[in-house]
């Protein structure tokens, strides 16, 4: 597997992110969807990675810097071909290592409480994330689960 910073210009990643955004809108009301679009993911405080095996895209994820010590994981997604192959864990460890190298001491994320998001919550719990309250500009809502990890 090759993990690299991506400029979001490739059709493969654009297709995966479109699928991701559509799934989020299917699972939650529009006002409770916190997924970033391509423009949002290109902000200077976000580093976006893709995971490839040869020419096949296996997944993506991003780190958003909130302040000098706190970051947020965004847009974690694996392709159906990559599921249950350890891609998400490998990428998550990569993102956490990058956050440590940037001097961050806390990483948070927002996911959903629905069954659709159960694999994501399980992944984050496996890597030491625990449920927490809203952070940054998030508000408490019934379609969000907030998780945090101290680095």
Backbone as a ProteinNet text record, in pm:
[ID]
protein_1_A
[PRIMARY]
XXXXXXXXXXXXXXXXXXXXXXXXXXXXXXXXXXXXXXXXXXXXXXXXXXXXXXXXXXXXXXXXXXXXXXXXXXXXXXXXXXXXXXXXXXXXXXXXXXXXXXXXXXXXXXXXXXXXXXXXXXXXXXXXXXXXXXXXXXXXXXXXXXXXXXX
[TERTIARY]
83.8	0	87.7	46.3	116.7	21.9	63.3	-14.9	57.6	-14.3	49.1	-47.9	9.7	-71.7	-129.3	-256.8	-329.5	-382.1	-380.9	-431.2	-579.4	-643.8	-787.4	-826.3	-732.4	-764.2	-801.6	-770.4	-796.2	-941.9	-984.9	-1124.6	-1159.5	-1063.2	-1090.9	-1126.3	-1048.8	-1075.8	-1201.5	-1223.5	-1345.3	-1468.9	-1461.7	-1573.5	-1596.2	-1488.1	-1500.9	-1559.1	-1515.3	-1566.9	-1712.7	-1752.7	-1893.1	-1978.7	-1931.1	-2000.9	-2010.5	-1902.2	-1898.3	-2001.7	-2004.4	-2098.5	-2242.6	-2270	-2405.1	-2447.3	-2356.8	-2388.2	-2418	-2342.6	-2365.6	-2503.9	-2544.7	-2676.8	-2789.2	-2760.1	-2859.1	-2877.1	-2768.2	-2770.9	-2819.5	-2807.3	-2837.8	-2907	-2987.1	-3045.3	-2935.2	-2961	-2860.9	-2794.9	-2873.2	-2816.2	-2724.1	-2723.3	-2637.5	-2524.5	-2504.7	-2394.7	-2277.1	-2165	-2047	-1932.8	-1963.6	-1863.8	-1823	-1695.1	-1645.2	-1648.8	-1680.5	-1673.3	-1529.3	-1505.9	-1370.2	-1309.3	-1387.7	-1337.1	-1296.2	-1379.1	-1349.3	-1224.6	-1204.9	-1088.3	-958.2	-968.2	-848.4	-803.5	-864.8	-827	-684.2	-610.1	-469.4	-444.9	-545.2	-526.6	-562.4	-578.9	-613.8	-508.3	-464.1	-378.8	-463.9	-466.4	-551.8	-465.2	-488.9	-411.9	-501.7	-441.7	-507.6	-419.4	-485.4	-418.6	-437.6	-327.1	-329.5	-257.9	-304.6	-229.2	-217	-96.6	-77.9	-157.4	-243.1	-326.5	-466.1	-490.2	-624.5	-632.7	-727.9	-753.9	-821.6	-766.8	-822.8	-889.5	-856	-918.3	-860.3	-915.8	-871.6	-899.8	-836.2	-857.8	-782.9	-825.2	-766	-745.8	-652.8	-627.6	-649.8	-742.7	-770.5	-709.5	-625.3	-564.7	-664.5	-707.5	-802.3	-730	-619.6	-534.6	-397.8	-313.8	-175.8	-166.5	-269.5	-262.6	-372	-470.1	-590	-615.3	-636.2	-668.9	-796	-847.5	-970.6	-950.7	-997.1	-995.1	-1120	-1099.5	-1208.6	-1201.9	-1316	-1329.2	-1256.5	-1259.5	-1205.3	-1302.1	-1248.9	-1333.8	-1247	-1296.5	-1229.4	-1324	-1265.9	-1347.1	-1400.7	-1502	-1557.3	-1452.8	-1364.9	-1260.2	-1156.7	-1145.7	-1042.8	-1094.4	-1222.9	-1279	-1228.6	-1203.4	-1155.2	-1014.6	-935.8	-797	-697.3	-745.9	-656	-622	-685	-654.2	-687.8	-805.8	-848.4	-755.7	-717.9	-627	-490.5	-439.9	-310.1	-315.1	-420.5	-434.1	-452.7	-533.3	-555.1	-423.9	-344.7	-213.8	-125.8	-130.8	-52.6	-95.9	-225.7	-277.9	-238.6	-250.8	-213.4	-63.8	19.7	164.7	193.1	123.8	142.4	100.5	-8.9	-56.2	48	107.7	213.1	332.5	371.6	484.7	457.5	330.5	292.4	279.6	302.2	295.3	156.1	61.9	-73.3	-76.3	-159.5	-171.3	-310.6	-402	-539.9	-598.3	-667.7	-734.3	-879.9	-969.5	-1112.5	-1173.5	-1295.5	-1369.1	-1517.2	-1594.1	-1739.6	-1779.9	-1863.8	-1920.4	-2066.9	-2132.2	-2274.1	-2305	-2423.1	-2464.3	-2537.3	-2576	-2653.3	-2568.5	-2636.4	-2568.4	-2469.7	-2502	-2414.7	-2273.5	-2263.8	-2136.1	-2070.4	-2132.9	-2077.8	-1934.5	-1902.2	-1762.8	-1664.5	-1705.1	-1617.4	-1595.5	-1703	-1687.8	-1599.2	-1616	-1534.3	-1386.5	-1358.8	-1221.5	-1159.5	-1231.2	-1175.9	-1156.4	-1251	-1236.1	-1113.3	-1093.5	-978.3	-846.6	-846.6	-725.3	-722.7	-804.8	-795.5	-883.6	-973.1	-1066.2	-1179.1	-1224.4	-1339	-1442.1	-1566.6	-1672	-1649.1	-1681.2	-1663.1	-1778	-1774.3	-1874.7	-1833	-1919.7	-1886.4	-1757.4	-1689.4	-1565.2	-1571.1	-1479.4	-1470.6	-1606.5	-1660.4	-1788.1	-1907.4	-1887.3	-1996.8	-2095.2	-2218.1	-2324.1	-2374.1	-2422.8	-2480.8	-2604.2	-2611.2	-2730.7	-2745.8	-2864.5	-2887.5	-2821.4	-2764.7	-2702.1	-2549.4	-2495.2	-2350.1	-2301.1	-2188.1	-2110.4	-1973.7	-1928.6	-1798.9	-1701.5	-1581.8	-1478.8	-1347.6	-1265.9	-1139.2	-1033	-909.9	-794.2	-684.6	-622.2	-504.7	-383.3	-295.3	-174.4	-58.5
-118.9	0	124.3	221.1	348.9	458.2	532.6	645.3	772.7	862.7	986.6	1103.1	1222.8	1344.1	1358.1	1393.2	1398.6	1540.1	1584.2	1717.6	1717	1601.3	1585.4	1611.3	1601.2	1628.8	1503.6	1385.6	1262.3	1221.1	1161.2	1118.8	1011.5	923.8	817.5	874.1	970.1	1026.2	1113	1183.3	1262.8	1173.8	1058.1	963	908.3	870	817.1	921.8	1045.7	1150.9	1184.7	1175.2	1194.6	1085.3	962.5	849.3	871.8	915.8	941.9	1047.9	1157.7	1266.1	1218.8	1142.6	1089.7	998.1	911.4	822.2	901.4	1007.6	1087.8	1153.7	1198.8	1261.3	1158.5	1034.4	927.8	891.4	895.2	852.4	960.9	1087.6	1197.2	1311.1	1390.6	1510.3	1607.2	1684.5	1775	1864.3	1916.6	2007.8	1936.7	1804.1	1725.7	1655.5	1689.2	1632.2	1728.8	1678.4	1763.5	1725.9	1652.6	1610.8	1730.8	1742.8	1851.9	1812.3	1907.8	1884.8	1908.3	1896.7	1913.1	2048.4	2153.7	2287.4	2293	2238.9	2238.4	2158.7	2047.7	1963.1	2023.6	2127	2192.1	2312	2333.5	2446	2426.2	2535.8	2524.4	2455.3	2447.5	2381.6	2232.7	2178.3	2037.3	1967.3	1851.7	1762.2	1641.7	1607.2	1500	1390.2	1266.1	1151.5	1052.5	981.9	867.9	744.4	629.1	500.5	425.2	379.6	310.2	175.9	80.8	-41.9	-53.2	-28.6	-18.9	99.4	74.5	180.2	184.5	104.9	97.6	180.7	273.6	355	267.6	270.2	191.4	276.3	404.4	485.6	624.5	700	837.6	881.7	989.6	1050.4	1181.6	1265	1398.1	1436.8	1528.3	1589.5	1739.7	1790.2	1933.8	1989.7	2090.2	2154.7	2256.8	2237.6	2330.3	2443.3	2408.7	2508.2	2444.6	2505.5	2457.6	2318.6	2274.6	2146.4	2047.9	2090.9	2009.7	1993.3	1868.5	1838.9	1757.1	1748.5	1673.6	1581.1	1459.8	1365.4	1389.5	1399.4	1424.4	1322.1	1292.8	1218	1084.1	1009.8	874.3	786.8	718.7	633.9	529.4	406.3	303.1	259.7	211.1	158.8	21.7	-24.1	-155.5	-264.5	-248.8	-347.9	-355	-249.8	-243.4	-282.1	-296.3	-321.3	-452.5	-449.7	-565	-609.9	-518.2	-548.6	-468.2	-397.4	-319.2	-182.1	-142.9	-14	101.6	98.2	208	221.6	109	115.1	169.7	125.6	173.8	324.1	370.2	513.1	592.9	542.4	613.2	627.6	522	531.5	635.5	640.7	738.8	881.4	903.5	1036.1	1073.4	979	1005.5	1035.3	962.2	989.7	1128.9	1166.3	1299.7	1407.9	1383.6	1479.9	1497.8	1388.6	1396.3	1475.4	1451.1	1522.8	1672.8	1709.5	1850.8	1912.3	1831.7	1882.2	1882.1	1819.6	1815	1718.5	1748.7	1662.3	1602.9	1643.6	1595.9	1586.9	1475.9	1455.9	1421.9	1486.6	1461.4	1428.1	1378.2	1349.1	1346.4	1356.8	1345.3	1232.7	1143.3	1035.1	1021.8	917.3	903.2	790.8	796.3	692	575.3	591.7	490.1	365.7	253.9	127.5	141.8	225.5	247.8	287	361	412.2	321.1	208.1	117.6	73.7	36.1	-1.3	113.4	235.4	350.5	369.4	365.2	381.4	271.7	149.7	37.5	60.4	108.4	138.7	241.7	351.4	457.5	411.5	335.6	282.7	191.5	108.7	18	95.3	218.1	300.2	404.1	382.7	464.6	587.4	605.8	718.4	684.2	783.8	767	874.4	844.5	942.7	1066.4	1180.2	1308.6	1399.3	1520	1617.2	1686.8	1776.8	1853.2	1933.2	1957.5	2034.3	2133.7	2226.1	2328	2396.4	2399.1	2466.8	2372.4	2247	2150	2178.8	2138.4	2146.1	2004.9	1980.1	1851.7	1828.8	1712.8	1677.1	1524.9	1473.2	1329	1247.1	1310.5	1240.1	1242.9	1287.7	1296.8	1223.7	1158.2	1103.7	1170	1229.6	1296.8	1208.2	1194.3	1110.5	1186.4	1158.2	1228.4	1130.5	1160.1	1083	1180.8	1155.7	1232.4	1163.8	1243.6	1186.2	1189.1
0	0	0	-76	-83.6	-35.6	66.2	117.8	78.3	10.8	-31.3	-23.7	-8.9	-10.9	-150.5	-155.9	-282.3	-305.8	-430.8	-463.8	-502.9	-495.4	-520.9	-666.1	-757.9	-898.2	-977	-924.7	-998.2	-997.3	-1105.9	-1117.9	-1015.2	-981.5	-885.1	-748.4	-699.9	-568.3	-571.6	-679.8	-689.9	-687.2	-752.1	-751.7	-611	-542.3	-406.3	-312	-322.9	-235.4	-266.6	-391.7	-427.8	-364.8	-372.3	-309.2	-158	-98.5	45.3	83.6	12.2	40.4	22.7	-82.4	-105.3	8.9	55.3	167.5	294.5	318.1	438.2	432.3	314.8	300.5	307.8	275.5	289.2	436.3	513.3	652.7	749.2	712.2	804.5	730.9	803.5	741.5	698.5	596.8	539	643.3	738.2	838.7	938	935.2	1026	952.8	825.8	747.6	755.2	806.2	826.2	732.4	628.1	529.8	444.8	420.9	336.8	190.1	105.1	-38.9	-85.3	-215.8	-269.6	-232.9	-241.9	-208.1	-61.1	26.7	169.3	202.1	130.7	155.4	102.7	20	-34.5	48.2	163.7	248.7	299.2	323	361.6	495.8	583.4	712.8	707.6	586.7	569.3	484.8	533.6	455.4	420.2	292.2	242.5	182	225	176.6	104	8.5	-53.7	-35.2	-37	-23.3	-154.5	-210.4	-338.4	-326.1	-401.6	-424.2	-575.6	-625	-769.1	-821.1	-920.2	-977.8	-918.5	-813.4	-755.3	-627.6	-625	-506.7	-401.4	-279.5	-169.9	-62.4	-54.4	49.4	57.7	152.8	171.9	315.1	353.5	483.9	492.1	586.4	597.1	742.8	763.1	893.3	878.7	957.5	961.1	1089.6	1076.2	1192.8	1246.8	1371.4	1434	1506.5	1573	1639.7	1663.5	1741.8	1760.4	1822.2	1892.1	1962.7	1924.2	1848.2	1823.9	1673.6	1633	1493.9	1484.5	1363.7	1337.6	1218.1	1231.7	1119.9	1035.6	905.4	810.5	696.5	640.4	513.9	510.3	622.2	621.1	542.5	442.6	358.6	291.3	284.1	205.2	94.4	-13.2	-122.8	-83.2	-150.6	-119.6	-142	-239.1	-266	-153.5	-74	30.1	167.9	182.5	315.6	373.1	504	580.9	540.2	486.1	449.1	531.3	632.9	717.5	662.9	554	491.3	585.3	645.4	732.5	853	915.1	1029.9	989.8	875.7	827.6	802.6	736.8	709	837.7	927.9	1054.2	1131.5	1138.9	1205.6	1136.5	1003.5	927.7	965.3	972.2	1006.4	1149.5	1242.1	1381.5	1393.7	1320.8	1321	1267.1	1160.7	1103.9	1203.5	1273.1	1373.6	1483.7	1528.3	1631	1579.5	1454.5	1395.8	1385.8	1373.8	1366.7	1506	1610.2	1746.6	1807.6	1741.7	1797.4	1915.3	2013.1	2130.6	2146.2	2059.7	2068.3	1927.5	1900.7	1771.9	1799.6	1728.3	1743.5	1608.3	1612.8	1490.9	1520.2	1414	1421.1	1328.8	1379	1299	1338.1	1293.2	1322.1	1418.7	1481.9	1574.7	1506.8	1381.4	1312.1	1285.1	1257.7	1228.4	1112.6	1014.7	899.9	945.3	1056.2	1105.6	1209.4	1242.5	1345.1	1313.2	1188.5	1160.1	1185.8	1155.8	1180.5	1330.3	1407.7	1552.9	1610.6	1562.3	1609.5	1576.5	1455	1414.9	1508.2	1532.6	1615.6	1759.8	1812.8	1948.8	1957.8	1856.1	1852	1859.9	1810.5	1808.3	1920.8	2023.5	2143.5	2150.9	2056.3	2062.9	2159.5	2233	2321.6	2289.6	2323.4	2299	2383.9	2325.9	2392.4	2350.2	2394.2	2352.8	2224.4	2176.7	2056	2074.7	1966	1967.5	1852.6	1849.6	1745.2	1730.1	1608.4	1584.6	1582.3	1619.6	1618.8	1731.5	1708.5	1808.7	1834	1953.9	1988.2	1901.9	1836.9	1761.2	1762.6	1738.5	1749	1637.6	1537.9	1427.1	1434.3	1546.1	1560.7	1684.6	1668.4	1778.3	1768	1876.6	1879	1955.5	1901.9	1963	1965	2067	2085.4	2133.2	2097.3	2143.2	2181	2294.3	2335	2276.6	2214.4	2153.3	2250.4
[MASK]
+++++++++++++++++++++++++++++++++++++++++++++++++++++++++++++++++++++++++++++++++++++++++++++++++++++++++++++++++++++++++++++++++++++++++++++++++++++++

